[in-house]
Short mmCIF file of C-alpha atoms in Angstrom, two decimals:
data_model
loop_
_atom_site.label_atom_id
_atom_site.label_comp_id
_atom_site.label_asym_id
_atom_site.label_seq_id
_atom_site.Cartn_x
_atom_site.Cartn_y
_atom_site.Cartn_z
CA MET Y 179 11.34 -10.27 -90.32
CA ALA Y 180 9.96 -10.69 -86.88
CA ASN Y 181 10.85 -13.90 -85.17
CA SER Y 182 9.19 -14.68 -81.92
CA MET Y 183 11.78 -17.27 -80.91
CA SER Y 184 13.44 -16.39 -77.61
CA ILE Y 185 16.36 -17.66 -75.55
CA LYS Y 186 16.37 -17.04 -71.85
CA GLY Y 187 18.93 -17.93 -69.27
CA THR Y 188 17.54 -18.94 -65.93
CA ARG Y 189 19.29 -20.08 -62.79
CA GLU Y 190 18.29 -23.62 -63.67
CA GLY Y 191 19.40 -23.68 -67.27
CA LEU Y 192 18.45 -22.30 -70.60
CA THR Y 193 14.92 -21.98 -71.89
CA ILE Y 194 14.41 -21.78 -75.62
CA THR Y 195 10.92 -20.83 -76.75
CA LEU Y 196 10.15 -21.60 -80.37
CA GLY Y 197 8.10 -19.12 -82.37
CA ASP Y 198 5.61 -19.74 -85.14
CA GLU Y 199 8.01 -19.46 -88.09
CA GLU Y 200 9.17 -22.22 -90.36
CA LEU Y 201 11.37 -24.63 -88.40
CA GLY Y 202 14.41 -24.60 -90.70
CA ALA Y 203 14.78 -20.82 -90.62
CA MET Y 204 14.28 -20.77 -86.91
CA LEU Y 205 16.94 -23.40 -86.29
CA GLN Y 206 19.40 -21.42 -88.41
CA ASP Y 207 18.67 -18.41 -86.30
CA LEU Y 208 19.06 -20.43 -83.13
CA GLY Y 209 22.38 -21.86 -84.29
CA ARG Y 210 23.67 -18.36 -84.95
CA HIS Y 211 22.62 -17.16 -81.52
CA LEU Y 212 24.18 -20.09 -79.72
CA GLY Y 213 27.36 -19.74 -81.74
CA MET Y 214 27.83 -16.22 -80.48
CA GLN Y 215 27.56 -17.09 -76.80
CA GLU Y 216 28.92 -20.58 -76.95
CA ALA Y 217 31.50 -20.04 -74.22
CA PHE Y 218 28.84 -19.79 -71.61
CA PHE Y 219 26.11 -22.07 -72.86
CA ARG Y 220 28.49 -24.97 -73.41
CA GLY Y 221 27.63 -27.93 -71.23
CA GLY Y 222 24.30 -26.46 -70.16
CA THR Y 223 20.93 -28.12 -70.14
CA VAL Y 224 18.03 -26.83 -72.17
CA ALA Y 225 14.31 -26.77 -71.75
CA LEU Y 226 12.49 -26.32 -75.04
CA ARG Y 227 9.15 -24.55 -75.03
CA VAL Y 228 7.18 -25.25 -78.20
CA GLY Y 229 3.70 -24.06 -77.31
CA GLN Y 230 1.07 -25.50 -79.66
CA ARG Y 231 3.52 -26.50 -82.35
CA ALA Y 232 3.43 -30.13 -83.43
CA LEU Y 233 6.89 -31.63 -83.73
CA ASN Y 234 7.61 -35.19 -84.82
CA VAL Y 235 10.54 -37.30 -83.70
CA GLU Y 236 12.60 -36.28 -86.70
CA GLU Y 237 12.14 -32.57 -86.11
CA LEU Y 238 12.84 -32.90 -82.43
CA THR Y 239 15.97 -34.89 -83.24
CA ARG Y 240 17.12 -32.04 -85.49
CA ILE Y 241 16.76 -29.59 -82.64
CA ARG Y 242 18.51 -31.91 -80.24
CA ASP Y 243 21.40 -32.45 -82.66
CA LEU Y 244 21.76 -28.71 -83.18
CA LEU Y 245 22.03 -28.22 -79.43
CA THR Y 246 24.46 -31.11 -79.13
CA GLU Y 247 26.57 -29.45 -81.81
CA HIS Y 248 26.82 -26.46 -79.48
CA GLN Y 249 27.62 -28.80 -76.60
CA MET Y 250 24.29 -28.37 -74.90
CA ILE Y 251 21.93 -31.04 -73.70
CA LEU Y 252 18.23 -31.05 -74.48
CA ARG Y 253 16.55 -32.38 -71.35
CA THR Y 254 13.02 -31.13 -71.25
CA VAL Y 255 10.33 -30.36 -73.77
CA VAL Y 256 7.49 -28.14 -72.60
CA SER Y 257 4.55 -28.43 -74.94
CA ALA Y 258 0.79 -28.21 -75.17
CA ASN Y 259 0.70 -30.53 -78.17
CA VAL Y 260 0.07 -34.25 -77.87
CA GLU Y 261 2.15 -35.26 -80.88
CA THR Y 262 5.14 -33.27 -79.63
CA GLY Y 263 4.74 -34.80 -76.21
CA GLN Y 264 4.83 -38.30 -77.63
CA ALA Y 265 7.86 -37.53 -79.78
CA ALA Y 266 9.67 -36.18 -76.73
CA GLN Y 267 8.92 -39.31 -74.78
CA GLU Y 268 10.10 -41.46 -77.63
CA LEU Y 269 13.44 -39.66 -77.56
CA GLY Y 270 13.69 -40.16 -73.83
CA LEU Y 271 13.26 -36.48 -73.08
CA ARG Y 272 11.42 -35.16 -70.12
CA ASN Y 273 8.04 -34.00 -71.27
CA LEU Y 274 6.05 -31.37 -69.43
CA ALA Y 275 2.63 -30.05 -70.17
CA ASP Y 276 2.72 -26.33 -70.88
CA SER Y 277 0.90 -24.91 -67.91
CA MET Y 278 1.57 -23.16 -64.68
CA ALA Y 279 2.08 -26.58 -63.13
CA ILE Y 280 5.73 -26.19 -64.07
CA GLU Y 281 6.18 -23.45 -61.54
CA SER Y 282 5.40 -25.78 -58.70
CA THR Y 283 7.69 -28.60 -59.77
CA GLU Y 284 10.28 -29.10 -57.06
CA GLY Y 285 13.09 -31.43 -56.07
CA GLY Y 286 15.68 -33.30 -58.11
CA GLU Y 287 18.96 -32.05 -59.49
CA PRO Y 288 19.03 -28.33 -60.08
CA THR Y 289 20.10 -28.85 -63.69
CA GLU Y 290 17.08 -31.02 -64.34
CA MET Y 291 14.66 -28.49 -63.05
CA PRO Y 292 12.36 -26.97 -65.58
CA PRO Y 293 12.77 -23.24 -65.92
CA SER Y 294 10.72 -21.51 -63.32
CA ARG Y 295 12.60 -18.40 -62.28
CA ILE Y 296 14.11 -15.76 -64.44
CA ALA Y 297 17.61 -14.47 -63.72
CA HIS Y 298 16.50 -10.97 -62.84
CA GLY Y 299 15.66 -9.84 -59.38
CA THR Y 300 16.88 -11.05 -56.07
CA LEU Y 301 19.58 -13.67 -55.80
CA GLU Y 302 18.11 -14.89 -52.57
CA GLY Y 303 17.06 -18.49 -52.65
CA THR Y 304 18.56 -19.13 -56.06
CA ARG Y 305 20.38 -22.34 -56.69
CA GLY Y 306 24.06 -22.97 -56.74
CA THR Y 307 26.62 -25.68 -56.72
CA LEU Y 308 29.19 -26.60 -54.13
CA VAL Y 309 32.56 -27.87 -55.35
CA HIS Y 310 34.26 -29.83 -52.63
CA HIS Y 311 37.72 -30.15 -54.11
CA ILE Y 312 40.58 -28.21 -55.58
CA VAL Y 313 39.84 -27.13 -59.16
CA ARG Y 314 42.90 -27.89 -61.23
CA SER Y 315 44.35 -26.55 -64.44
CA GLY Y 316 42.19 -27.52 -67.41
CA GLN Y 317 39.10 -28.13 -65.29
CA THR Y 318 36.04 -25.94 -65.66
CA VAL Y 319 33.09 -25.54 -63.33
CA ARG Y 320 29.98 -24.12 -65.00
CA HIS Y 321 26.71 -23.44 -63.34
CA THR Y 322 23.84 -21.13 -64.13
CA GLY Y 323 23.47 -20.30 -60.42
CA HIS Y 324 26.08 -19.53 -57.78
CA VAL Y 325 29.30 -21.46 -57.41
CA VAL Y 326 31.04 -22.12 -54.11
CA VAL Y 327 34.43 -23.82 -54.11
CA LEU Y 328 35.94 -25.30 -50.96
CA GLY Y 329 39.56 -25.31 -52.06
CA ASP Y 330 41.86 -23.53 -54.45
CA VAL Y 331 41.12 -22.67 -58.05
CA ASN Y 332 44.49 -23.13 -59.70
CA ALA Y 333 45.99 -21.30 -62.65
CA GLY Y 334 44.46 -22.65 -65.86
CA ALA Y 335 41.19 -23.57 -64.14
CA GLU Y 336 37.97 -21.73 -64.86
CA ILE Y 337 34.79 -21.04 -62.92
CA VAL Y 338 31.78 -19.71 -64.83
CA ALA Y 339 28.64 -18.86 -62.90
CA GLY Y 340 25.38 -17.17 -63.72
CA GLY Y 341 25.40 -15.79 -60.19
CA ASP Y 342 28.12 -15.20 -57.62
CA ILE Y 343 31.36 -17.06 -57.08
CA VAL Y 344 32.71 -17.70 -53.61
CA ILE Y 345 36.06 -19.41 -53.25
CA TRP Y 346 37.03 -20.62 -49.80
CA GLY Y 347 40.65 -20.84 -50.85
CA GLY Y 348 42.90 -19.16 -53.34
CA LEU Y 349 41.77 -17.98 -56.74
CA TYR Y 350 44.72 -18.35 -59.12
CA GLY Y 351 42.77 -19.13 -62.29
CA THR Y 352 39.90 -17.39 -64.05
CA ALA Y 353 36.49 -16.62 -62.59
CA HIS Y 354 33.48 -15.33 -64.51
CA ALA Y 355 30.52 -14.30 -62.38
CA GLY Y 356 27.20 -13.04 -63.71
CA ALA Y 357 28.05 -14.75 -66.97
CA MET Y 358 24.54 -14.20 -68.32
CA GLY Y 359 24.90 -10.48 -67.92
CA ASP Y 360 24.17 -9.93 -64.25
CA ILE Y 361 26.63 -7.19 -63.27
CA SER Y 362 25.47 -7.22 -59.66
CA ALA Y 363 27.32 -10.53 -59.26
CA VAL Y 364 30.42 -10.67 -57.06
CA ILE Y 365 33.50 -12.84 -56.74
CA CYS Y 366 35.00 -13.57 -53.32
CA ALA Y 367 38.19 -15.43 -52.47
CA LEU Y 368 40.40 -15.86 -49.45
CA ASP Y 369 43.46 -15.27 -51.63
CA MET Y 370 42.56 -13.23 -54.69
CA SER Y 371 45.38 -13.74 -57.19
CA PRO Y 372 43.47 -14.53 -60.37
CA LEU Y 373 44.76 -14.63 -63.90
CA GLN Y 374 41.58 -12.88 -64.90
CA LEU Y 375 38.27 -11.78 -63.38
CA ARG Y 376 35.08 -11.34 -65.35
CA ILE Y 377 31.74 -10.03 -64.23
CA GLY Y 378 29.05 -9.81 -66.89
CA GLU Y 379 30.81 -8.51 -69.99
CA LEU Y 380 33.60 -6.81 -68.05
CA VAL Y 381 37.09 -8.22 -67.89
CA ALA Y 382 39.82 -7.32 -65.42
CA ARG Y 383 43.27 -8.63 -64.83
CA PRO Y 384 45.44 -7.76 -61.87
CA GLU Y 385 48.18 -5.21 -62.41
CA GLU Y 386 51.32 -7.03 -63.28
CA ASP Y 387 53.67 -4.81 -61.32
CA ASP Y 388 51.61 -5.48 -58.23
CA PRO Y 389 54.17 -6.34 -55.54
CA ARG Y 390 53.45 -9.40 -53.43
CA LYS Y 391 50.66 -8.15 -51.27
CA PRO Y 392 49.78 -9.85 -48.00
CA VAL Y 393 47.14 -12.54 -48.43
CA ALA Y 394 43.72 -11.39 -47.28
CA PRO Y 395 40.14 -12.17 -48.31
CA GLU Y 396 38.85 -9.87 -51.03
CA MET Y 397 35.70 -9.29 -53.00
CA ALA Y 398 35.39 -8.19 -56.61
CA SER Y 399 32.33 -6.33 -57.81
CA VAL Y 400 31.34 -3.88 -60.51
CA ARG Y 401 31.49 -0.14 -59.80
CA GLY Y 402 30.46 2.03 -62.67
CA ASP Y 403 31.96 0.35 -65.69
CA ARG Y 404 34.85 -1.45 -64.08
CA ILE Y 405 35.59 -4.32 -61.76
CA VAL Y 406 36.99 -3.26 -58.41
CA LEU Y 407 38.66 -5.30 -55.68
CA GLU Y 408 38.13 -4.55 -52.04
CA PRO Y 409 39.37 -6.16 -48.86
CA TRP Y 410 36.61 -8.17 -47.25
CA GLN Y 411 37.13 -6.27 -44.00
CA LYS Y 412 36.18 -3.06 -45.76
CA VAL Y 413 33.18 -4.61 -47.51
CA ARG Y 414 31.86 -5.70 -44.16
CA GLY Y 415 32.49 -2.23 -42.81
CA VAL Y 416 34.69 -3.44 -39.98
CA MET R 96 54.67 -58.39 -51.98
CA PRO R 97 52.43 -57.87 -55.00
CA THR R 98 53.95 -56.07 -57.96
CA ARG R 99 53.42 -52.29 -57.91
CA VAL R 100 53.06 -50.64 -61.29
CA ILE R 101 53.99 -46.96 -61.03
CA THR R 102 53.86 -44.47 -63.88
CA ILE R 103 56.16 -41.46 -63.80
CA THR R 104 54.57 -38.57 -65.64
CA SER R 105 54.50 -34.75 -65.77
CA GLY R 106 52.52 -33.27 -68.63
CA LYS R 107 55.38 -31.02 -69.66
CA GLY R 108 58.50 -32.26 -71.39
CA GLY R 109 62.06 -31.78 -70.22
CA VAL R 110 61.35 -31.74 -66.51
CA GLY R 111 63.09 -35.05 -65.86
CA LYS R 112 60.62 -37.93 -66.11
CA THR R 113 63.20 -40.20 -67.70
CA THR R 114 65.94 -39.24 -65.23
CA THR R 115 63.53 -39.83 -62.36
CA THR R 116 62.44 -43.21 -63.72
CA ALA R 117 66.01 -44.43 -64.21
CA ASN R 118 67.16 -43.24 -60.80
CA LEU R 119 64.15 -44.53 -58.88
CA GLY R 120 64.68 -47.84 -60.66
CA VAL R 121 68.32 -47.94 -59.58
CA ALA R 122 67.53 -46.82 -56.03
CA LEU R 123 64.83 -49.48 -55.61
CA ALA R 124 67.12 -52.15 -57.06
CA ASN R 125 69.85 -51.03 -54.64
CA LEU R 126 67.40 -51.78 -51.83
CA GLY R 127 67.08 -55.32 -53.11
CA LYS R 128 63.87 -54.92 -55.10
CA ARG R 129 63.43 -56.47 -58.52
CA VAL R 130 62.51 -53.66 -60.90
CA VAL R 131 61.45 -53.41 -64.54
CA VAL R 132 61.49 -49.95 -66.12
CA ILE R 133 59.45 -49.43 -69.29
CA ASP R 134 60.03 -46.63 -71.78
CA THR R 135 56.73 -45.71 -73.45
CA ASP R 136 58.08 -42.74 -75.37
CA ILE R 137 57.85 -44.56 -78.69
CA GLY R 138 59.65 -42.74 -81.47
CA LEU R 139 61.74 -40.67 -79.03
CA ARG R 140 63.27 -43.20 -76.70
CA ASN R 141 65.72 -41.96 -74.09
CA LEU R 142 65.58 -44.20 -71.06
CA ASP R 143 68.05 -46.63 -72.63
CA VAL R 144 70.57 -43.79 -73.09
CA VAL R 145 70.24 -42.52 -69.53
CA MET R 146 70.81 -46.09 -68.32
CA GLY R 147 73.66 -46.70 -70.77
CA LEU R 148 71.94 -49.65 -72.41
CA GLN R 149 71.34 -48.26 -75.90
CA ASN R 150 73.79 -50.63 -77.58
CA ARG R 151 72.14 -53.71 -76.13
CA ILE R 152 68.69 -53.30 -77.60
CA ILE R 153 67.62 -56.13 -79.84
CA TYR R 154 63.86 -56.15 -79.37
CA ASP R 155 61.66 -53.32 -78.15
CA ILE R 156 58.15 -52.84 -76.85
CA VAL R 157 56.64 -52.63 -80.34
CA ASP R 158 58.28 -55.96 -81.24
CA LEU R 159 56.81 -57.37 -78.06
CA VAL R 160 53.23 -56.23 -78.59
CA GLU R 161 53.32 -57.21 -82.25
CA GLY R 162 54.46 -60.68 -81.29
CA ARG R 163 57.95 -60.67 -82.80
CA CYS R 164 59.53 -61.66 -79.49
CA ARG R 165 58.71 -62.89 -76.03
CA LEU R 166 58.83 -60.69 -72.94
CA ARG R 167 62.08 -62.18 -71.67
CA GLN R 168 63.80 -61.49 -74.98
CA ALA R 169 62.83 -57.83 -74.89
CA LEU R 170 63.98 -57.19 -71.31
CA ILE R 171 67.53 -55.85 -71.01
CA ARG R 172 69.40 -56.38 -67.78
CA ASP R 173 71.12 -53.35 -66.27
CA ARG R 174 74.91 -53.22 -66.51
CA THR R 175 75.44 -52.79 -62.79
CA THR R 176 72.50 -54.32 -60.96
CA SER R 177 71.11 -57.73 -61.80
CA GLU R 178 67.75 -56.79 -60.28
CA LEU R 179 67.01 -54.01 -62.77
CA TYR R 180 65.62 -54.54 -66.27
CA LEU R 181 64.67 -52.21 -69.11
CA LEU R 182 61.89 -52.71 -71.63
CA PRO R 183 62.93 -50.15 -74.27
CA ALA R 184 60.67 -48.12 -76.54
CA ALA R 185 60.99 -48.35 -80.30
CA GLN R 186 62.81 -45.52 -82.01
CA SER R 187 60.87 -45.99 -85.25
CA HIS R 188 57.04 -46.04 -85.25
CA ASP R 189 54.98 -43.60 -83.23
CA LYS R 190 52.76 -43.66 -80.16
CA SER R 191 49.90 -45.36 -82.00
CA ALA R 192 51.99 -48.54 -82.39
CA VAL R 193 51.03 -49.49 -78.84
CA SER R 194 47.54 -49.35 -77.32
CA PRO R 195 46.44 -49.07 -73.68
CA ALA R 196 45.25 -52.68 -73.97
CA ASP R 197 48.75 -53.73 -75.05
CA MET R 198 50.22 -52.00 -72.00
CA LEU R 199 47.76 -53.79 -69.74
CA ARG R 200 48.79 -57.11 -71.29
CA VAL R 201 52.51 -56.43 -70.90
CA CYS R 202 52.14 -55.33 -67.28
CA GLU R 203 49.93 -58.32 -66.54
CA GLN R 204 52.80 -60.56 -67.61
CA LEU R 205 55.18 -58.66 -65.35
CA ARG R 206 52.95 -58.83 -62.30
CA GLY R 207 54.28 -61.48 -59.97
CA ALA R 208 57.63 -61.57 -61.78
CA CYS R 209 59.06 -58.45 -60.14
CA ASP R 210 58.45 -56.04 -57.25
CA PHE R 211 58.15 -52.81 -59.20
CA VAL R 212 57.27 -51.83 -62.74
CA LEU R 213 58.18 -48.19 -63.40
CA ILE R 214 56.65 -46.73 -66.55
CA ASP R 215 58.35 -43.69 -68.06
CA SER R 216 55.61 -41.62 -69.70
CA PRO R 217 56.11 -39.37 -72.71
CA ALA R 218 55.27 -35.67 -72.40
CA GLY R 219 51.75 -34.55 -73.19
CA ILE R 220 48.32 -35.89 -72.34
CA GLU R 221 47.53 -37.65 -75.59
CA THR R 222 48.01 -41.19 -76.92
CA GLY R 223 51.40 -41.83 -75.37
CA PHE R 224 50.25 -40.59 -71.99
CA ARG R 225 47.16 -42.79 -72.25
CA ASN R 226 49.36 -45.81 -72.89
CA ALA R 227 51.60 -45.00 -69.95
CA VAL R 228 48.67 -44.43 -67.63
CA ALA R 229 46.55 -47.43 -68.61
CA ALA R 230 48.23 -50.15 -66.59
CA ALA R 231 49.43 -48.16 -63.58
CA ASP R 232 48.32 -48.67 -59.99
CA GLU R 233 50.05 -45.54 -58.74
CA PHE R 234 51.58 -42.36 -60.08
CA VAL R 235 54.63 -40.29 -59.36
CA LEU R 236 54.52 -36.79 -60.82
CA VAL R 237 57.58 -34.79 -61.79
CA THR R 238 57.77 -31.03 -62.02
CA THR R 239 60.33 -28.27 -61.95
CA ALA R 240 59.62 -25.19 -59.84
CA ASP R 241 58.57 -23.02 -62.76
CA THR R 242 54.99 -21.96 -63.33
CA SER R 243 54.37 -23.65 -66.68
CA SER R 244 55.59 -27.00 -65.45
CA ILE R 245 53.53 -26.75 -62.26
CA GLN R 246 50.43 -25.84 -64.23
CA ASP R 247 50.92 -28.88 -66.47
CA VAL R 248 51.35 -31.19 -63.51
CA ASP R 249 48.21 -29.68 -62.05
CA ARG R 250 46.39 -30.53 -65.27
CA VAL R 251 47.62 -34.13 -65.16
CA LEU R 252 46.65 -34.38 -61.49
CA GLY R 253 43.17 -33.19 -62.39
CA ILE R 254 42.87 -35.86 -65.07
CA LEU R 255 44.12 -38.61 -62.77
CA GLU R 256 41.96 -37.51 -59.85
CA THR R 257 38.89 -37.39 -62.06
CA GLU R 258 39.59 -41.00 -62.98
CA GLY R 259 40.02 -41.90 -59.32
CA ARG R 260 43.69 -42.85 -59.68
CA GLN R 261 46.19 -42.85 -56.85
CA VAL R 262 48.99 -40.30 -56.96
CA VAL R 263 51.69 -41.27 -54.48
CA GLY R 264 53.99 -38.32 -54.67
CA LEU R 265 55.60 -35.36 -56.33
CA VAL R 266 59.22 -35.06 -57.36
CA ILE R 267 60.44 -31.48 -57.66
CA ASN R 268 63.31 -31.64 -60.07
CA ARG R 269 66.06 -29.29 -61.18
CA LEU R 270 65.60 -26.92 -58.26
CA HIS R 271 67.98 -23.96 -58.13
CA PRO R 272 68.46 -23.34 -54.40
CA GLN R 273 70.04 -19.95 -55.05
CA LEU R 274 67.11 -18.73 -57.11
CA VAL R 275 64.72 -19.90 -54.41
CA ARG R 276 66.74 -18.12 -51.73
CA ARG R 277 66.60 -14.93 -53.79
CA GLY R 278 62.84 -15.37 -54.13
CA GLU R 279 63.07 -15.79 -57.90
CA MET R 280 61.92 -19.38 -57.97
CA MET R 281 59.08 -21.04 -56.08
CA SER R 282 60.21 -22.96 -53.03
CA PRO R 283 59.33 -26.67 -52.69
CA ASP R 284 56.93 -25.72 -49.91
CA GLN R 285 55.07 -23.33 -52.17
CA VAL R 286 54.90 -25.89 -54.98
CA VAL R 287 53.56 -28.60 -52.69
CA LYS R 288 51.02 -26.22 -51.20
CA MET R 289 49.83 -25.15 -54.65
CA LEU R 290 49.42 -28.71 -55.94
CA ALA R 291 48.14 -30.15 -52.67
CA ILE R 292 49.91 -33.50 -52.92
CA GLU R 293 52.53 -35.43 -50.99
CA LEU R 294 56.18 -34.60 -51.64
CA LEU R 295 58.38 -37.55 -52.60
CA GLY R 296 61.65 -35.64 -52.91
CA VAL R 297 63.50 -32.59 -54.19
CA ILE R 298 66.42 -32.90 -56.58
CA PRO R 299 68.59 -29.80 -56.99
CA GLU R 300 69.93 -28.92 -60.42
CA THR R 301 73.53 -30.08 -60.42
CA GLU R 302 76.14 -30.86 -63.02
CA GLU R 303 76.46 -34.29 -61.44
CA VAL R 304 73.02 -35.37 -62.66
CA LEU R 305 73.59 -34.06 -66.18
CA LEU R 306 76.98 -35.76 -66.41
CA ALA R 307 75.62 -39.02 -65.02
CA ASN R 308 72.84 -38.97 -67.63
CA SER R 309 75.21 -38.44 -70.53
CA LYS R 310 77.52 -41.12 -69.18
CA GLY R 311 74.62 -43.54 -68.95
CA LEU R 312 75.26 -44.25 -65.28
CA PRO R 313 72.37 -42.97 -63.16
CA ILE R 314 73.46 -40.75 -60.25
CA ALA R 315 71.49 -42.96 -57.85
CA TYR R 316 74.43 -45.39 -57.94
CA ASP R 317 76.54 -42.74 -56.21
CA LEU R 318 75.22 -42.39 -52.68
CA GLY R 319 78.04 -39.94 -51.99
CA THR R 320 76.22 -37.26 -53.98
CA LEU R 321 73.26 -35.25 -52.77
CA PRO R 322 70.98 -36.32 -55.66
CA GLY R 323 72.05 -39.94 -55.11
CA LYS R 324 71.04 -39.68 -51.46
CA VAL R 325 67.71 -38.07 -52.29
CA TYR R 326 66.84 -40.81 -54.80
CA ASP R 327 67.64 -43.38 -52.13
CA GLN R 328 65.31 -41.56 -49.73
CA MET R 329 62.58 -41.42 -52.37
CA ALA R 330 62.84 -45.17 -52.91
CA ARG R 331 62.57 -45.74 -49.17
CA ARG R 332 59.52 -43.49 -49.00
CA LEU R 333 57.94 -45.49 -51.84
CA LEU R 334 58.51 -48.57 -49.74
CA GLY R 335 56.64 -46.97 -46.86
CA GLU R 336 59.61 -45.92 -44.73
CA ARG R 337 59.26 -42.62 -42.90
CA VAL R 338 62.20 -40.57 -44.07
CA PRO R 339 62.14 -36.92 -43.02
CA HIS R 340 62.62 -34.38 -45.79
CA ARG R 341 65.83 -32.44 -45.45
CA SER R 342 65.82 -29.00 -46.95
CA VAL R 343 68.08 -28.69 -49.96
CA LEU R 344 67.91 -24.94 -49.59
CA ASN R 345 70.04 -23.87 -46.68
CA LYS R 346 72.86 -26.23 -47.45
CA SER R 347 75.62 -25.26 -49.80
CA PRO R 348 77.73 -28.22 -50.93
CA SER R 349 80.19 -29.24 -48.24
CA VAL R 350 83.91 -29.23 -48.87
CA TRP R 351 83.77 -32.99 -48.90
CA GLN R 352 81.13 -32.99 -51.63
CA ARG R 353 83.12 -30.54 -53.71
CA LEU R 354 86.14 -32.77 -53.37
CA SER R 355 84.29 -35.92 -54.27
CA PHE R 356 82.91 -34.15 -57.33
CA TRP R 357 86.46 -33.21 -58.29
CA ARG R 358 87.59 -36.78 -58.05
CA ARG R 359 84.89 -38.08 -60.34
CA GLY R 360 85.49 -35.33 -62.86
#
């Protein structure tokens, strides 16, 4: 059975476009999808595109609760239907008319931005977040764009980014770049001693018999089907 | 001087929170401060044993918060110093017998009545930790130099920092200088660099501390020992004195220390 529902990750968050099928079946489908990729979507914000579909408060609440169950926040409803728009407002959600006007919306927190750019293509000008402190064990930084940390990322801490990860400090925890499947993403750190590196679907962990190497900035990227580490000096071609 | 409520915590168990609490309490009392130490490890109390007061307990903290006694009745005076008091945990019950609000109430009563309240936290980051953390103005963290313990302290630091709490210092406990010299244990410098907080003091692993604990006479009473001296320095640092850190690494015990250990044995 064809289902025209789609889920797209953008640098600004997740866009879920509802299809024309019966709502219950579609929500089941959505739940299954989110369940599979929960690790990344968790904590993210969602823009819901409903097109012409009329949704009342109750139906919208069902969708919101489903997302909450998967630890995601419904922020924006994009619709061309008046009833849906009113329901969204009643629930305190941001309501946008479904038109190209969305593309020009600017300003505000990156996470509150409606989806306007798709993850493919150039990383230039995409959004990111700057973390100004040490990231400690048990803490997680998630962002659909790039993540820059000024400080160490300690063992037990986790950085998950849709784009690149740059750590101006030591990486001793786990970093996952290109978490929405972008294998052109890179991870840089001044001291690269991670528990684990991930880019896209690939996972690497440093060799355990690695003797204490001198501390130098390094960059991890994907070559072929594996993650490779290179000294920053070499990357720059110096 | 307004009362300072300091919680001693670590995340991981067995790193020496209780030993640190007892000894800091003794060291501060030795410097003429009036100190109350509180054991919040309800169900697994230990602080009374380390201080040698286990046979004097009549009321405990659960009795106090449930209204079976008044604060003064629950406080036990130390055997050696008249300026040091213990509020013991209950050995029955569990952590849920006391709430963060109860801890706030108890500490509110103690504010103004003493110079320091030291709260000995249980291991973990759940209910018991929440109780121990609720009323504190400041925090002292305890770790050993092994990776798991450091990672747990890091976790606790993250929690406290997120809540905007003030961490005053790190105690590195049970350090094996020989292992550090051989490069098989992290050095205090490396630990401090990793955690990015102020160092309060380094206590080497010695038989003296273990024996003192089982005798119920905290080592801080014995300024002739290295740990005793370090606890004294830590207390002075808490009071704002600038005491330089002396490395515990390059110093093997002097003949005199060996002899004094002999005598006590």
